[in-house]
Amino acid sequence: MQFEYSIEGGNFSRAGYASSEVKKKLKQLNVDLQVIKRVVVALYEAEVNVVAHAYNGRMEVEIDKDKIKLALVDSGPGIPDIDKAMEEGYSTATPEVREMGFGAGMGLPNIKKNVDVLTINSVVGKGTTVQMITYI
Amino acid sequence: MKKPDFHHALKIVREVCIGCTHCMNICPTEAIRVTNGKAVLIDNRCVDCGFCYRVCPVNAIIVEQDDFNRIFEYKTRVALVPSVMTGQFPDNITTRQIYSELMELGFTHVFEVEQGVEVLFEAMTEYLEKNSKTKPLISSFCPAIVRLIQVKFPALVDNIINLNPPLDISALYFREQLVDEGHDENDIGIFYITPCAAKIAAVKTPPGENDSPITGVINMNFIFNKVYTRIKQGTGDSCIVPDICSLSARSILWSLTNGESVHAGGRSMAVDEIHNVINFLEQLENEEIKDIDFLELRACDESCAGGVLTTANRFFTVERLKKRAARAVSDTEITDQEGKTGMFRHKEKLKKRMTVQPFEPRSMMKLDEDMSEALKKMKRVEEIGKCLPDVDCGACGSPNCRSFAEDIVQGYSKINQCVFVQRIFEKKGILSPEESINIMKGVWGNEKLDKNC
């Protein structure tokens, strides 16, 4: 089963929409509730990252019997130092974004905690792809 | 059909139903379909919020209550009345007058539901401290919300506080008190005057425990009409005056919005109206909303003051209760006084019986128990979805195109029930206009399609 959702950079009022849609699908598929919880928390973090940092992007979802594969592909500034971005509390978010309650520097670490495999590819000036796999 | 997990107080009267889409469109859990020209309730999805009851243009949806005359099967007949009951009446009618009329109607005792609040408040405070790691803890006060979480947000069931609402605590206490006073246990009938359908459902099949100390439930609008008529006609001159226990301000306001949350401490919030609650819980599940200690969630706008079985304007009810609370003695004075004579004296014993069984998740969302089957079904839902117009007109008998696609996959509907698909099929020559008419008769009944236009 594959789904794709587009994500608009900078539009926080829509942030979370795609994650909620995926959550509904996982509930319909009778995926274990704890698994759904973890996947959705990671997915929401990743979705907000695209909204907060990128110009636009998309969420690709692939669900089969034993795993949930999620990818967030964006066109944006890219991440210059991925290792640094993985540190808790590190954030490059603008003051405006922080004012909205985002940008605490917990995004990527929180994603890592909640999925089984996390792969980040990024090209500065072009964009970032975050891939997450959760085994069911 | 599977055996329903819940008792429902809401019933659709087939003979009265005209087969429109009002109830189907407003239902927050998509629990209503139209077939053969009548609305049908899907038992496992309905949470008894009563929104359908509010919008039905012909009063075809009723809230099934116990026959009032059942009270006379008992020697000791208790009316258990929530504080919003007094809020139904104009200011010039006193609480004493209202309760005297209840006695005139045949009750031997009138007790107030909220007398259980102070004991619950203490138990809740202890519970919140003990379970502070679970965030947020969600109040179990509103039974429609408890059921909503069970069916739509099953991952959050462990966040619901496993304590009885004030109603059950009071009923338990009064039953024991009456036995202590020498009344025969079997002669005691406790009848709750309910402002909503969900409370009835909760009494008949309690969500967390096995049996309810409440004998029967009577709708508030029914009692209001009886009492108000008597007052208006001045028939109740020789009133029997009931003993009225004084309630604390906290207790009087407990069932209103913010009634619990202002006392819960920490970061507490109150959200009322079921659609608002659903939006809030969606965000909570994604952890978009974090770091809240306590959540008070109520299905009705203005909480119980806006219950579907209330008569008065909800805002006037709130105003009256606030006035009553302002006149009430302080919370601590009440607990002092209660500690000597009332319910508070038995608080330790009551607290032991206040805990309910953990709430079970009862997800209504899954397409199939088996994930590979569910995946197959989801693929079909997606394919069918592409053929549908996304108009969400409801003419197929399902509330929207997405739920229609699911109904088709589950075998409850056929794709040619969609009026748009019918036109496409007719154009292709697969379906004749007569066949279309017959299909629509299956959904909406003959009458709507035999008109001479």
PDB file of C-alpha atoms in Angstrom, chain B residues 142-342:
ATOM      1  CA  CYS B 142     -18.279  12.218  30.596  1.00  0.00           C
ATOM      2  CA  PRO B 143     -19.358   8.740  29.457  1.00  0.00           C
ATOM      3  CA  ALA B 144     -19.679   9.800  25.816  1.00  0.00           C
ATOM      4  CA  ILE B 145     -16.030  10.839  25.902  1.00  0.00           C
ATOM      5  CA  VAL B 146     -14.931   7.586  27.530  1.00  0.00           C
ATOM      6  CA  ARG B 147     -16.645   5.691  24.710  1.00  0.00           C
ATOM      7  CA  LEU B 148     -15.281   8.036  22.084  1.00  0.00           C
ATOM      8  CA  ILE B 149     -11.758   7.301  23.287  1.00  0.00           C
ATOM      9  CA  GLN B 150     -12.454   3.558  23.322  1.00  0.00           C
ATOM     10  CA  VAL B 151     -13.675   3.469  19.730  1.00  0.00           C
ATOM     11  CA  LYS B 152     -11.747   6.263  18.027  1.00  0.00           C
ATOM     12  CA  PHE B 153      -8.615   6.855  20.102  1.00  0.00           C
ATOM     13  CA  PRO B 154      -7.906   3.413  21.563  1.00  0.00           C
ATOM     14  CA  ALA B 155      -4.243   4.240  22.206  1.00  0.00           C
ATOM     15  CA  LEU B 156      -5.385   6.750  24.819  1.00  0.00           C
ATOM     16  CA  VAL B 157      -7.557   4.440  26.963  1.00  0.00           C
ATOM     17  CA  ASP B 158      -4.771   4.053  29.514  1.00  0.00           C
ATOM     18  CA  ASN B 159      -4.849   7.808  30.057  1.00  0.00           C
ATOM     19  CA  ILE B 160      -8.422   7.715  31.357  1.00  0.00           C
ATOM     20  CA  ILE B 161      -8.608   8.024  35.120  1.00  0.00           C
ATOM     21  CA  ASN B 162      -9.916   4.776  36.610  1.00  0.00           C
ATOM     22  CA  LEU B 163     -12.244   6.428  39.085  1.00  0.00           C
ATOM     23  CA  ASN B 164     -16.009   6.457  39.180  1.00  0.00           C
ATOM     24  CA  PRO B 165     -17.784   9.695  38.304  1.00  0.00           C
ATOM     25  CA  PRO B 166     -19.702  11.475  41.132  1.00  0.00           C
ATOM     26  CA  LEU B 167     -22.964   9.816  40.062  1.00  0.00           C
ATOM     27  CA  ASP B 168     -21.842   6.283  40.923  1.00  0.00           C
ATOM     28  CA  ILE B 169     -20.141   7.387  44.131  1.00  0.00           C
ATOM     29  CA  SER B 170     -23.268   9.159  45.362  1.00  0.00           C
ATOM     30  CA  ALA B 171     -25.529   6.268  44.401  1.00  0.00           C
ATOM     31  CA  LEU B 172     -23.279   3.804  46.241  1.00  0.00           C
ATOM     32  CA  TYR B 173     -23.199   5.992  49.315  1.00  0.00           C
ATOM     33  CA  PHE B 174     -26.913   6.775  49.491  1.00  0.00           C
ATOM     34  CA  ARG B 175     -27.816   3.131  49.011  1.00  0.00           C
ATOM     35  CA  GLU B 176     -25.642   2.161  51.981  1.00  0.00           C
ATOM     36  CA  GLN B 177     -26.850   5.059  54.064  1.00  0.00           C
ATOM     37  CA  LEU B 178     -30.471   4.072  53.503  1.00  0.00           C
ATOM     38  CA  VAL B 179     -29.718   0.473  54.442  1.00  0.00           C
ATOM     39  CA  ASP B 180     -28.047   1.752  57.625  1.00  0.00           C
ATOM     40  CA  GLU B 181     -31.194   3.722  58.388  1.00  0.00           C
ATOM     41  CA  GLY B 182     -33.177   0.513  58.266  1.00  0.00           C
ATOM     42  CA  HIS B 183     -34.520   0.486  54.708  1.00  0.00           C
ATOM     43  CA  ASP B 184     -34.603  -2.939  53.100  1.00  0.00           C
ATOM     44  CA  GLU B 185     -31.948  -3.143  50.379  1.00  0.00           C
ATOM     45  CA  ASN B 186     -34.447  -4.704  47.940  1.00  0.00           C
ATOM     46  CA  ASP B 187     -36.975  -1.960  48.549  1.00  0.00           C
ATOM     47  CA  ILE B 188     -34.604   0.819  47.519  1.00  0.00           C
ATOM     48  CA  GLY B 189     -34.945   2.202  43.997  1.00  0.00           C
ATOM     49  CA  ILE B 190     -32.440   4.874  42.997  1.00  0.00           C
ATOM     50  CA  PHE B 191     -33.498   6.790  39.900  1.00  0.00           C
ATOM     51  CA  TYR B 192     -31.123   9.140  38.196  1.00  0.00           C
ATOM     52  CA  ILE B 193     -32.555  12.192  36.446  1.00  0.00           C
ATOM     53  CA  THR B 194     -30.276  12.432  33.429  1.00  0.00           C
ATOM     54  CA  PRO B 195     -29.371  15.428  31.278  1.00  0.00           C
ATOM     55  CA  CYS B 196     -28.025  13.203  28.478  1.00  0.00           C
ATOM     56  CA  ALA B 197     -28.232   9.880  26.653  1.00  0.00           C
ATOM     57  CA  ALA B 198     -24.657   8.842  27.342  1.00  0.00           C
ATOM     58  CA  LYS B 199     -25.275   8.643  31.095  1.00  0.00           C
ATOM     59  CA  ILE B 200     -28.138   6.219  30.479  1.00  0.00           C
ATOM     60  CA  ALA B 201     -25.948   4.042  28.327  1.00  0.00           C
ATOM     61  CA  ALA B 202     -23.255   4.165  31.007  1.00  0.00           C
ATOM     62  CA  VAL B 203     -25.692   3.107  33.730  1.00  0.00           C
ATOM     63  CA  LYS B 204     -27.041   0.226  31.637  1.00  0.00           C
ATOM     64  CA  THR B 205     -23.600  -0.990  30.556  1.00  0.00           C
ATOM     65  CA  PRO B 206     -20.951   0.743  32.654  1.00  0.00           C
ATOM     66  CA  PRO B 207     -17.784   1.176  30.577  1.00  0.00           C
ATOM     67  CA  GLY B 208     -15.351   0.155  33.290  1.00  0.00           C
ATOM     68  CA  GLU B 209     -17.137  -1.975  35.879  1.00  0.00           C
ATOM     69  CA  ASN B 210     -19.773  -4.621  36.033  1.00  0.00           C
ATOM     70  CA  ASP B 211     -22.862  -3.366  37.769  1.00  0.00           C
ATOM     71  CA  SER B 212     -24.316  -0.002  38.564  1.00  0.00           C
ATOM     72  CA  PRO B 213     -25.808   0.994  41.936  1.00  0.00           C
ATOM     73  CA  ILE B 214     -28.481   2.906  40.009  1.00  0.00           C
ATOM     74  CA  THR B 215     -31.886   1.268  39.540  1.00  0.00           C
ATOM     75  CA  GLY B 216     -33.234   3.307  36.663  1.00  0.00           C
ATOM     76  CA  VAL B 217     -32.847   6.457  34.637  1.00  0.00           C
ATOM     77  CA  ILE B 218     -35.428   9.106  33.830  1.00  0.00           C
ATOM     78  CA  ASN B 219     -34.940  11.859  31.290  1.00  0.00           C
ATOM     79  CA  MET B 220     -34.509  15.350  32.657  1.00  0.00           C
ATOM     80  CA  ASN B 221     -36.844  16.986  30.145  1.00  0.00           C
ATOM     81  CA  PHE B 222     -39.622  14.580  31.182  1.00  0.00           C
ATOM     82  CA  ILE B 223     -39.189  15.443  34.870  1.00  0.00           C
ATOM     83  CA  PHE B 224     -38.776  19.138  34.102  1.00  0.00           C
ATOM     84  CA  ASN B 225     -42.094  19.232  32.280  1.00  0.00           C
ATOM     85  CA  LYS B 226     -43.873  17.488  35.161  1.00  0.00           C
ATOM     86  CA  VAL B 227     -42.347  19.685  37.841  1.00  0.00           C
ATOM     87  CA  TYR B 228     -42.692  22.942  35.947  1.00  0.00           C
ATOM     88  CA  THR B 229     -46.338  22.226  35.109  1.00  0.00           C
ATOM     89  CA  ARG B 230     -47.080  21.644  38.795  1.00  0.00           C
ATOM     90  CA  ILE B 231     -45.318  24.851  39.782  1.00  0.00           C
ATOM     91  CA  LYS B 232     -47.066  26.844  37.032  1.00  0.00           C
ATOM     92  CA  GLN B 233     -50.467  25.463  37.957  1.00  0.00           C
ATOM     93  CA  GLY B 234     -49.792  25.979  41.646  1.00  0.00           C
ATOM     94  CA  THR B 235     -50.821  22.406  42.431  1.00  0.00           C
ATOM     95  CA  GLY B 236     -47.952  21.866  44.806  1.00  0.00           C
ATOM     96  CA  ASP B 237     -49.020  24.163  47.649  1.00  0.00           C
ATOM     97  CA  SER B 238     -48.821  21.603  50.395  1.00  0.00           C
ATOM     98  CA  CYS B 239     -45.247  20.726  49.765  1.00  0.00           C
ATOM     99  CA  ILE B 240     -43.383  17.986  51.520  1.00  0.00           C
ATOM    100  CA  VAL B 241     -40.089  19.664  52.241  1.00  0.00           C
ATOM    101  CA  PRO B 242     -36.986  17.535  51.511  1.00  0.00           C
ATOM    102  CA  ASP B 243     -33.771  17.701  53.498  1.00  0.00           C
ATOM    103  CA  ILE B 244     -31.380  19.488  51.248  1.00  0.00           C
ATOM    104  CA  CYS B 245     -27.741  18.909  51.892  1.00  0.00           C
ATOM    105  CA  SER B 246     -25.706  21.986  51.115  1.00  0.00           C
ATOM    106  CA  LEU B 247     -23.222  21.557  48.323  1.00  0.00           C
ATOM    107  CA  SER B 248     -19.854  23.257  48.075  1.00  0.00           C
ATOM    108  CA  ALA B 249     -19.295  25.727  45.246  1.00  0.00           C
ATOM    109  CA  ARG B 250     -16.898  23.228  43.723  1.00  0.00           C
ATOM    110  CA  SER B 251     -19.567  20.531  43.729  1.00  0.00           C
ATOM    111  CA  ILE B 252     -22.241  22.758  42.211  1.00  0.00           C
ATOM    112  CA  LEU B 253     -19.977  23.690  39.304  1.00  0.00           C
ATOM    113  CA  TRP B 254     -18.301  20.269  38.828  1.00  0.00           C
ATOM    114  CA  SER B 255     -20.444  19.227  35.853  1.00  0.00           C
ATOM    115  CA  LEU B 256     -19.900  22.504  33.984  1.00  0.00           C
ATOM    116  CA  THR B 257     -16.985  23.274  31.691  1.00  0.00           C
ATOM    117  CA  ASN B 258     -13.819  23.863  33.774  1.00  0.00           C
ATOM    118  CA  GLY B 259     -15.621  22.337  36.762  1.00  0.00           C
ATOM    119  CA  GLU B 260     -12.920  19.739  37.223  1.00  0.00           C
ATOM    120  CA  SER B 261      -9.933  21.294  35.510  1.00  0.00           C
ATOM    121  CA  VAL B 262      -9.666  24.365  37.762  1.00  0.00           C
ATOM    122  CA  HIS B 263      -9.181  22.052  40.742  1.00  0.00           C
ATOM    123  CA  ALA B 264      -6.862  19.504  39.158  1.00  0.00           C
ATOM    124  CA  GLY B 265      -3.647  21.456  39.626  1.00  0.00           C
ATOM    125  CA  GLY B 266      -0.641  21.272  37.304  1.00  0.00           C
ATOM    126  CA  ARG B 267      -1.283  22.217  33.723  1.00  0.00           C
ATOM    127  CA  SER B 268      -4.939  21.421  33.287  1.00  0.00           C
ATOM    128  CA  MET B 269      -7.290  22.097  30.442  1.00  0.00           C
ATOM    129  CA  ALA B 270     -10.958  21.757  29.654  1.00  0.00           C
ATOM    130  CA  VAL B 271     -12.331  21.106  26.161  1.00  0.00           C
ATOM    131  CA  ASP B 272     -16.042  20.887  25.473  1.00  0.00           C
ATOM    132  CA  GLU B 273     -18.186  19.876  22.449  1.00  0.00           C
ATOM    133  CA  ILE B 274     -17.398  16.516  20.865  1.00  0.00           C
ATOM    134  CA  HIS B 275     -16.026  17.778  17.542  1.00  0.00           C
ATOM    135  CA  ASN B 276     -13.609  20.037  19.431  1.00  0.00           C
ATOM    136  CA  VAL B 277     -12.641  17.086  21.588  1.00  0.00           C
ATOM    137  CA  ILE B 278     -11.957  14.932  18.519  1.00  0.00           C
ATOM    138  CA  ASN B 279      -9.679  17.599  17.027  1.00  0.00           C
ATOM    139  CA  PHE B 280      -7.894  17.935  20.324  1.00  0.00           C
ATOM    140  CA  LEU B 281      -7.381  14.191  20.746  1.00  0.00           C
ATOM    141  CA  GLU B 282      -6.075  13.910  17.168  1.00  0.00           C
ATOM    142  CA  GLN B 283      -3.361  16.402  18.048  1.00  0.00           C
ATOM    143  CA  LEU B 284      -2.708  14.774  21.378  1.00  0.00           C
ATOM    144  CA  GLU B 285      -2.154  11.404  19.706  1.00  0.00           C
ATOM    145  CA  ASN B 286       0.444  12.917  17.373  1.00  0.00           C
ATOM    146  CA  GLU B 287       2.079  14.519  20.414  1.00  0.00           C
ATOM    147  CA  GLU B 288       1.438  17.869  18.769  1.00  0.00           C
ATOM    148  CA  ILE B 289       0.017  18.709  22.163  1.00  0.00           C
ATOM    149  CA  LYS B 290       2.332  17.811  25.003  1.00  0.00           C
ATOM    150  CA  ASP B 291       2.998  18.449  28.678  1.00  0.00           C
ATOM    151  CA  ILE B 292      -0.581  18.601  29.869  1.00  0.00           C
ATOM    152  CA  ASP B 293      -1.209  17.002  33.248  1.00  0.00           C
ATOM    153  CA  PHE B 294      -4.978  16.812  33.317  1.00  0.00           C
ATOM    154  CA  LEU B 295      -7.679  16.954  30.679  1.00  0.00           C
ATOM    155  CA  GLU B 296     -11.345  17.517  31.262  1.00  0.00           C
ATOM    156  CA  LEU B 297     -13.217  16.538  28.098  1.00  0.00           C
ATOM    157  CA  ARG B 298     -16.967  16.902  27.705  1.00  0.00           C
ATOM    158  CA  ALA B 299     -19.126  15.906  24.744  1.00  0.00           C
ATOM    159  CA  CYS B 300     -21.573  18.798  25.020  1.00  0.00           C
ATOM    160  CA  ASP B 301     -21.000  22.479  24.470  1.00  0.00           C
ATOM    161  CA  GLU B 302     -21.100  24.004  28.005  1.00  0.00           C
ATOM    162  CA  SER B 303     -20.846  20.426  29.331  1.00  0.00           C
ATOM    163  CA  CYS B 304     -23.882  19.057  31.184  1.00  0.00           C
ATOM    164  CA  ALA B 305     -25.677  22.418  31.003  1.00  0.00           C
ATOM    165  CA  GLY B 306     -25.875  21.671  27.282  1.00  0.00           C
ATOM    166  CA  GLY B 307     -26.978  18.057  27.679  1.00  0.00           C
ATOM    167  CA  VAL B 308     -29.380  16.849  24.983  1.00  0.00           C
ATOM    168  CA  LEU B 309     -32.162  16.279  27.525  1.00  0.00           C
ATOM    169  CA  THR B 310     -32.030  19.734  29.056  1.00  0.00           C
ATOM    170  CA  THR B 311     -34.738  22.269  28.350  1.00  0.00           C
ATOM    171  CA  ALA B 312     -33.305  25.625  29.394  1.00  0.00           C
ATOM    172  CA  ASN B 313     -30.815  27.631  27.384  1.00  0.00           C
ATOM    173  CA  ARG B 314     -27.408  26.280  28.401  1.00  0.00           C
ATOM    174  CA  PHE B 315     -25.971  29.727  29.123  1.00  0.00           C
ATOM    175  CA  PHE B 316     -28.784  30.571  31.550  1.00  0.00           C
ATOM    176  CA  THR B 317     -28.234  27.235  33.271  1.00  0.00           C
ATOM    177  CA  VAL B 318     -24.571  28.104  33.737  1.00  0.00           C
ATOM    178  CA  GLU B 319     -25.528  31.550  35.029  1.00  0.00           C
ATOM    179  CA  ARG B 320     -27.936  30.124  37.572  1.00  0.00           C
ATOM    180  CA  LEU B 321     -25.459  27.548  38.820  1.00  0.00           C
ATOM    181  CA  LYS B 322     -22.773  30.179  39.146  1.00  0.00           C
ATOM    182  CA  LYS B 323     -25.120  32.281  41.230  1.00  0.00           C
ATOM    183  CA  ARG B 324     -25.886  29.287  43.395  1.00  0.00           C
ATOM    184  CA  ALA B 325     -22.182  28.560  43.793  1.00  0.00           C
ATOM    185  CA  ALA B 326     -21.545  32.160  44.836  1.00  0.00           C
ATOM    186  CA  ARG B 327     -24.056  31.738  47.660  1.00  0.00           C
ATOM    187  CA  ALA B 328     -22.599  28.396  48.744  1.00  0.00           C
ATOM    188  CA  VAL B 329     -20.437  28.001  51.796  1.00  0.00           C
ATOM    189  CA  SER B 330     -16.736  27.520  51.208  1.00  0.00           C
ATOM    190  CA  ASP B 331     -15.359  24.162  50.058  1.00  0.00           C
ATOM    191  CA  THR B 332     -13.406  23.625  53.271  1.00  0.00           C
ATOM    192  CA  GLU B 333     -16.403  24.395  55.467  1.00  0.00           C
ATOM    193  CA  ILE B 334     -18.335  21.744  53.589  1.00  0.00           C
ATOM    194  CA  THR B 335     -15.650  19.120  53.995  1.00  0.00           C
ATOM    195  CA  ASP B 336     -15.465  19.955  57.730  1.00  0.00           C
ATOM    196  CA  GLN B 337     -19.193  19.611  58.086  1.00  0.00           C
ATOM    197  CA  GLU B 338     -19.388  16.559  55.865  1.00  0.00           C
ATOM    198  CA  GLY B 339     -16.563  14.957  57.805  1.00  0.00           C
ATOM    199  CA  LYS B 340     -18.733  15.019  60.903  1.00  0.00           C
ATOM    200  CA  THR B 341     -22.087  14.018  59.500  1.00  0.00           C
ATOM    201  CA  GLY B 342     -22.151  13.249  55.795  1.00  0.00           C
TER     202      GLY B 342
END
